[in-house]
mmCIF file of C-alpha atoms in Angstrom:
data_model
loop_
_atom_site.group_PDB
_atom_site.id
_atom_site.type_symbol
_atom_site.label_atom_id
_atom_site.label_comp_id
_atom_site.label_asym_id
_atom_site.label_seq_id
_atom_site.Cartn_x
_atom_site.Cartn_y
_atom_site.Cartn_z
ATOM 1 C CA MET A 2 72.663 115.916 177.174
ATOM 2 C CA PRO A 3 69.886 117.991 176.676
ATOM 3 C CA LEU A 4 67.703 117.876 173.497
ATOM 4 C CA HIS A 5 68.044 120.857 171.283
ATOM 5 C CA THR A 6 65.366 121.469 168.936
ATOM 6 C CA ARG A 7 66.756 124.971 167.302
ATOM 7 C CA SER A 8 67.331 124.720 163.585
ATOM 8 C CA ILE A 9 70.422 126.155 162.125
ATOM 9 C CA THR A 10 71.064 126.969 158.444
ATOM 10 C CA ILE A 11 74.200 126.970 156.765
ATOM 11 C CA THR A 12 74.285 128.508 153.318
ATOM 12 C CA SER A 13 76.498 129.745 150.692
ATOM 13 C CA GLU A 14 75.816 133.387 149.654
ATOM 14 C CA PHE A 15 76.086 135.183 146.261
ATOM 15 C CA SER A 16 79.189 136.981 147.524
ATOM 16 C CA GLY A 17 80.784 133.828 148.026
ATOM 17 C CA SER A 18 80.551 133.752 151.825
ATOM 18 C CA VAL A 19 79.322 130.735 153.623
ATOM 19 C CA VAL A 20 77.109 131.728 156.498
ATOM 20 C CA ALA A 21 75.430 130.048 159.561
ATOM 21 C CA LYS A 22 72.392 131.289 160.862
ATOM 22 C CA GLY A 23 70.299 130.299 164.053
ATOM 23 C CA ALA A 24 73.323 129.515 166.364
ATOM 24 C CA THR A 25 72.293 131.873 169.035
ATOM 25 C CA ASP A 26 73.170 129.801 172.094
ATOM 26 C CA ASP A 27 76.763 129.466 173.382
ATOM 27 C CA LEU A 28 76.868 125.797 172.674
ATOM 28 C CA SER A 29 76.133 125.821 168.850
ATOM 29 C CA ALA A 30 78.288 128.993 168.602
ATOM 30 C CA ARG A 31 81.117 127.453 170.230
ATOM 31 C CA LEU A 32 80.883 124.471 167.633
ATOM 32 C CA LEU A 33 80.883 126.715 164.954
ATOM 33 C CA ARG A 34 83.964 128.622 165.878
ATOM 34 C CA HIS A 35 85.682 125.272 166.701
ATOM 35 C CA ALA A 36 84.739 124.058 162.854
ATOM 36 C CA GLY A 37 86.487 127.254 161.720
ATOM 37 C CA PHE A 38 83.591 129.755 161.318
ATOM 38 C CA GLN A 39 84.350 133.507 162.394
ATOM 39 C CA GLN A 40 81.523 134.585 164.730
ATOM 40 C CA ILE A 41 79.818 138.227 164.351
ATOM 41 C CA ASP A 42 77.512 139.882 166.811
ATOM 42 C CA ASP A 43 76.014 143.212 165.455
ATOM 43 C CA TRP A 44 72.637 144.773 165.208
ATOM 44 C CA HIS A 45 71.609 141.966 162.827
ATOM 45 C CA GLY A 46 72.138 139.493 165.617
ATOM 46 C CA ARG A 47 74.661 136.729 166.104
ATOM 47 C CA ARG A 48 75.771 134.853 163.052
ATOM 48 C CA HIS A 49 78.756 132.685 161.765
ATOM 49 C CA ARG A 50 80.545 133.204 158.534
ATOM 50 C CA LEU A 51 83.480 132.143 156.334
ATOM 51 C CA PRO A 52 85.276 134.803 154.413
ATOM 52 C CA THR A 53 84.720 135.017 150.654
ATOM 53 C CA THR A 54 88.506 134.303 150.182
ATOM 54 C CA THR A 55 88.215 130.914 151.793
ATOM 55 C CA PRO A 56 89.098 128.093 149.109
ATOM 56 C CA LEU A 57 86.042 126.232 147.764
ATOM 57 C CA ALA A 58 87.375 122.991 149.098
ATOM 58 C CA ASP A 59 88.094 124.462 152.607
ATOM 59 C CA LYS A 60 84.284 125.999 152.554
ATOM 60 C CA VAL A 61 82.822 122.489 152.050
ATOM 61 C CA ALA A 62 84.999 120.786 154.388
ATOM 62 C CA ILE A 63 84.326 123.236 157.152
ATOM 63 C CA ALA A 64 80.664 123.232 156.572
ATOM 64 C CA THR A 65 80.582 119.674 156.459
ATOM 65 C CA HIS A 66 82.719 119.369 159.869
ATOM 66 C CA ALA A 67 80.200 121.944 161.579
ATOM 67 C CA THR A 68 77.163 119.958 160.576
ATOM 68 C CA GLU A 69 78.390 116.907 161.666
ATOM 69 C CA MET A 70 79.279 118.295 165.214
ATOM 70 C CA LEU A 71 75.934 120.095 165.630
ATOM 71 C CA ARG A 72 73.852 117.177 164.641
ATOM 72 C CA ALA A 73 75.919 115.250 166.954
ATOM 73 C CA ALA A 74 74.891 117.726 169.626
ATOM 74 C CA ARG A 75 71.055 117.040 168.580
ATOM 75 C CA TYR A 76 70.723 120.271 166.392
ATOM 76 C CA GLU A 77 68.889 120.321 163.246
ATOM 77 C CA VAL A 78 71.149 121.549 160.635
ATOM 78 C CA ASP A 79 70.145 122.657 157.089
ATOM 79 C CA LEU A 80 73.031 122.188 154.808
ATOM 80 C CA PRO A 81 72.752 122.510 150.818
ATOM 81 C CA PRO A 82 74.446 119.494 148.700
ATOM 82 C CA SER A 83 77.151 121.919 147.475
ATOM 83 C CA LEU A 84 78.462 122.365 150.760
ATOM 84 C CA ASP A 85 78.070 118.545 151.930
ATOM 85 C CA THR A 86 81.129 116.411 150.757
ATOM 86 C CA ALA A 87 78.801 113.395 151.169
ATOM 87 C CA ARG A 88 76.213 114.674 148.780
ATOM 88 C CA MET A 89 78.389 116.661 146.332
ATOM 89 C CA SER A 90 78.159 115.323 142.713
ATOM 90 C CA PRO A 91 81.332 114.399 141.001
ATOM 91 C CA PRO A 92 82.806 116.929 138.803
ATOM 92 C CA VAL A 93 81.512 117.052 135.197
ATOM 93 C CA HIS A 94 84.147 117.138 132.585
ATOM 94 C CA PRO A 95 83.436 119.760 129.764
ATOM 95 C CA LEU A 96 83.778 117.298 127.138
ATOM 96 C CA GLY A 97 81.650 114.545 128.727
ATOM 97 C CA THR A 98 83.431 111.091 128.795
ATOM 98 C CA TYR A 99 86.281 112.605 126.639
ATOM 99 C CA ALA A 100 88.416 113.386 129.778
ATOM 100 C CA ALA A 101 91.567 113.279 128.120
ATOM 101 C CA GLY A 102 90.503 116.029 125.548
ATOM 102 C CA ALA A 103 89.283 118.012 128.511
ATOM 103 C CA GLU A 104 92.600 117.813 130.272
ATOM 104 C CA LEU A 105 94.352 118.954 126.905
ATOM 105 C CA LEU A 106 91.928 121.985 126.944
ATOM 106 C CA VAL A 107 93.466 123.016 130.277
ATOM 107 C CA ILE A 108 96.878 122.806 128.814
ATOM 108 C CA THR A 109 95.831 125.021 125.938
ATOM 109 C CA ASP A 110 94.219 127.502 128.429
ATOM 110 C CA ARG A 111 97.442 127.781 130.361
ATOM 111 C CA ILE A 112 99.572 128.161 127.022
ATOM 112 C CA ARG A 113 96.984 131.021 126.284
ATOM 113 C CA ALA A 114 97.211 132.647 129.454
ATOM 114 C CA ALA A 115 101.390 132.564 129.748
ATOM 115 C CA GLU A 116 102.510 136.097 130.558
ATOM 116 C CA ASN A 117 106.163 135.596 129.724
ATOM 117 C CA GLY A 118 108.729 132.771 128.357
ATOM 118 C CA ALA A 119 109.079 130.829 131.750
ATOM 119 C CA ASP A 120 105.218 130.680 131.939
ATOM 120 C CA LEU A 121 104.816 129.495 128.351
ATOM 121 C CA GLN A 122 107.782 126.891 128.617
ATOM 122 C CA GLN A 123 106.050 125.326 131.919
ATOM 123 C CA ALA A 124 102.810 124.995 129.986
ATOM 124 C CA VAL A 125 104.119 123.544 126.823
ATOM 125 C CA ASP A 126 106.271 121.065 128.846
ATOM 126 C CA HIS A 127 103.042 119.208 129.584
ATOM 127 C CA LEU A 128 102.779 118.743 126.005
ATOM 128 C CA LEU A 129 106.475 117.905 125.183
ATOM 129 C CA HIS A 130 107.885 116.111 128.131
ATOM 130 C CA PRO A 131 109.980 113.184 126.491
ATOM 131 C CA GLU A 132 108.381 110.731 129.165
ATOM 132 C CA HIS A 133 105.234 112.120 130.531
ATOM 133 C CA GLY A 134 104.087 114.652 127.845
ATOM 134 C CA ALA A 135 100.655 114.265 126.129
ATOM 135 C CA LEU A 136 102.572 114.009 122.707
ATOM 136 C CA GLU A 137 104.254 110.768 124.019
ATOM 137 C CA ARG A 138 100.976 109.166 125.574
ATOM 138 C CA VAL A 139 99.513 109.944 122.143
ATOM 139 C CA ARG A 140 102.411 108.414 120.254
ATOM 140 C CA GLU A 141 102.494 105.489 122.289
ATOM 141 C CA ALA A 142 98.647 104.960 122.193
ATOM 142 C CA LEU A 143 98.717 104.929 118.386
ATOM 143 C CA GLU A 144 101.504 102.371 118.326
ATOM 144 C CA VAL A 145 99.919 100.060 120.941
ATOM 145 C CA ALA A 146 96.325 100.581 118.548
ATOM 146 C CA GLY A 147 98.200 99.250 115.602
ATOM 147 C CA GLU A 148 99.625 96.213 117.640
ATOM 148 C CA GLN A 149 96.230 95.535 118.767
ATOM 149 C CA VAL A 150 94.615 95.428 115.387
ATOM 150 C CA ASN A 151 97.350 93.137 114.233
ATOM 151 C CA ASP A 152 96.788 90.742 117.442
ATOM 152 C CA LEU A 153 92.968 90.773 116.841
ATOM 153 C CA ASP A 154 93.199 90.384 113.045
ATOM 154 C CA ASP A 155 96.207 89.115 110.856
ATOM 155 C CA GLU A 156 94.391 90.187 107.792
ATOM 156 C CA ALA A 157 93.932 94.031 108.921
ATOM 157 C CA TYR A 158 97.485 94.889 108.542
ATOM 158 C CA PRO A 159 97.084 97.708 106.335
ATOM 159 C CA LEU A 160 95.060 99.406 109.267
ATOM 160 C CA ALA A 161 97.711 98.578 111.651
ATOM 161 C CA ASP A 162 100.039 100.167 109.075
ATOM 162 C CA ARG A 163 98.138 103.455 109.214
ATOM 163 C CA PHE A 164 98.296 103.666 113.147
ATOM 164 C CA GLY A 165 102.011 102.736 112.912
ATOM 165 C CA PHE A 166 102.457 105.746 110.452
ATOM 166 C CA ALA A 167 100.459 108.014 112.690
ATOM 167 C CA SER A 168 102.619 107.301 115.646
ATOM 168 C CA GLU A 169 105.721 107.964 113.526
ATOM 169 C CA PHE A 170 104.309 111.097 112.471
ATOM 170 C CA VAL A 171 103.861 112.143 116.023
ATOM 171 C CA SER A 172 107.461 111.055 116.866
ATOM 172 C CA SER A 173 108.576 113.100 114.051
ATOM 173 C CA ALA A 174 106.784 116.196 115.669
ATOM 174 C CA GLN A 175 108.443 115.354 119.139
ATOM 175 C CA SER A 176 111.951 115.279 117.261
ATOM 176 C CA GLU A 177 111.312 118.634 115.649
ATOM 177 C CA LEU A 178 110.381 120.243 119.074
ATOM 178 C CA ALA A 179 113.001 118.438 121.224
ATOM 179 C CA TYR A 180 115.285 120.488 123.386
ATOM 180 C CA ILE A 181 113.489 123.803 122.964
ATOM 181 C CA ASP A 182 112.880 124.599 126.690
ATOM 182 C CA VAL A 183 115.752 127.225 126.982
ATOM 183 C CA GLU A 184 114.461 128.845 123.807
ATOM 184 C CA LEU A 185 110.846 128.949 125.186
ATOM 185 C CA HIS A 186 112.149 130.301 128.218
ATOM 186 C CA ARG A 187 113.993 133.422 126.573
ATOM 187 C CA VAL A 188 111.020 134.111 124.486
ATOM 188 C CA GLY A 189 109.949 137.700 124.941
ATOM 189 C CA THR A 190 113.242 138.691 126.964
ATOM 190 C CA VAL A 191 115.257 140.136 123.749
ATOM 191 C CA SER A 192 112.108 142.465 122.812
ATOM 192 C CA GLU A 193 111.806 143.542 126.571
ATOM 193 C CA ALA A 194 115.423 144.462 126.735
ATOM 194 C CA HIS A 195 115.280 146.363 123.394
ATOM 195 C CA ALA A 196 112.331 148.084 124.482
ATOM 196 C CA ALA A 197 113.759 149.029 127.924
ATOM 197 C CA ALA A 198 117.082 150.171 126.004
ATOM 198 C CA GLN A 199 115.017 152.474 123.718
ATOM 199 C CA ALA A 200 113.295 153.976 126.552
ATOM 200 C CA LEU A 201 116.425 154.597 128.203
ATOM 201 C CA ARG A 202 117.757 156.329 125.082
ATOM 202 C CA GLY A 203 114.673 158.430 124.785
ATOM 203 C CA HIS A 204 115.253 159.700 128.606
ATOM 204 C CA GLU A 205 118.814 160.245 128.030
ATOM 205 C CA GLY A 206 117.941 162.364 124.815
ATOM 206 C CA ALA A 207 115.302 164.318 126.750
ATOM 207 C CA ALA A 208 117.802 165.032 129.711
ATOM 208 C CA LEU A 209 120.553 166.564 127.207
ATOM 209 C CA ALA A 210 118.166 168.539 125.099
ATOM 210 C CA THR A 211 118.685 172.080 124.938
ATOM 211 C CA SER A 212 115.687 173.913 126.568
ATOM 212 C CA PRO A 213 113.844 176.153 124.110
ATOM 213 C CA ALA A 214 114.545 179.094 125.907
ATOM 214 C CA ALA A 215 118.316 178.371 126.016
ATOM 215 C CA ALA A 216 118.047 177.711 122.033
ATOM 216 C CA LYS A 217 116.379 180.825 121.574
ATOM 217 C CA ALA A 218 119.044 182.934 123.350
ATOM 218 C CA ASN A 219 121.768 181.401 121.566
ATOM 219 C CA VAL A 220 120.382 181.712 117.837
ATOM 220 C CA SER A 221 122.482 183.547 115.530
ATOM 221 C CA PRO A 222 121.170 186.611 114.168
ATOM 222 C CA GLY A 223 119.958 186.872 110.505
ATOM 223 C CA PRO A 224 120.776 188.959 108.083
ATOM 224 C CA GLY A 225 119.477 192.668 108.238
ATOM 225 C CA SER A 226 119.455 192.307 112.166
ATOM 226 C CA GLU A 227 121.093 194.357 114.809
ATOM 227 C CA THR A 228 124.238 192.800 115.866
ATOM 228 C CA ALA A 229 125.742 195.117 118.220
ATOM 229 C CA ARG A 230 124.951 194.781 121.904
ATOM 230 C CA PRO A 231 124.595 197.822 124.018
ATOM 231 C CA ASN A 232 127.451 198.317 126.667
ATOM 232 C CA ALA A 233 128.567 200.526 129.053
ATOM 233 C CA ALA A 234 130.726 202.645 126.829
ATOM 234 C CA ASP A 235 127.851 203.214 124.298
ATOM 235 C CA HIS A 236 125.584 204.666 126.791
ATOM 236 C CA SER A 237 128.076 206.859 128.950
ATOM 237 C CA PRO A 238 126.974 210.505 129.163
ATOM 238 C CA ARG A 239 128.507 212.828 126.913
ATOM 239 C CA VAL A 240 130.086 216.085 128.590
ATOM 240 C CA PRO A 241 130.004 219.144 126.167
ATOM 241 C CA GLY A 242 133.487 220.616 125.837
ATOM 242 C CA PRO A 243 134.307 224.347 126.623
ATOM 243 C CA ARG A 244 132.881 226.871 124.337
ATOM 244 C CA ARG A 245 135.307 229.004 122.141
#
């Protein structure tokens, strides 16, 4: 196999597209196309790119796979860490080590972004599901914390009781919000139907309304106005009789 010294650079542009430059020979171009890149030949020359709509995970996977094949074929490839699965840093939670709190923030954002009752019900279900919801996990954790306090120190029962009371408060909240799935799903549907009915009545009223011109033609005459309408008899020519 010949030794290739040509260098190929794969980068992520500001537009979000991943571009490979330097693959001007047929072998490197074929390897990039096999990995999933699209080849472009224009007055800028030959280059390969991934569409901006490609999901980030797919961009990283394709760029990494293309690099592995090119390097196996003795090409020098410059690949940034952001496109290299072996060098990518693990995701950083927005709240640092408080991963559970970060997950709850995601649920809160989903609730805030709900566009209808169905979306809202699905988002809130992550909080209220009786077995897997966040509230049940919090209740369970508080209960276990109280039990652990008792196991570690028999004399610390007041503290253990406080955890127990907190667990019961969460359980009360769960009871208060139980079986509300159908109600959540219907949120907004009544007001939307009412608005649609009002709009329909408005359109019907507009369709049945008398036009201004027709109304003006049918207005009853006011006092002092002429009421007689001209007719053919009123305007017939008068023929003078014979003189006597």
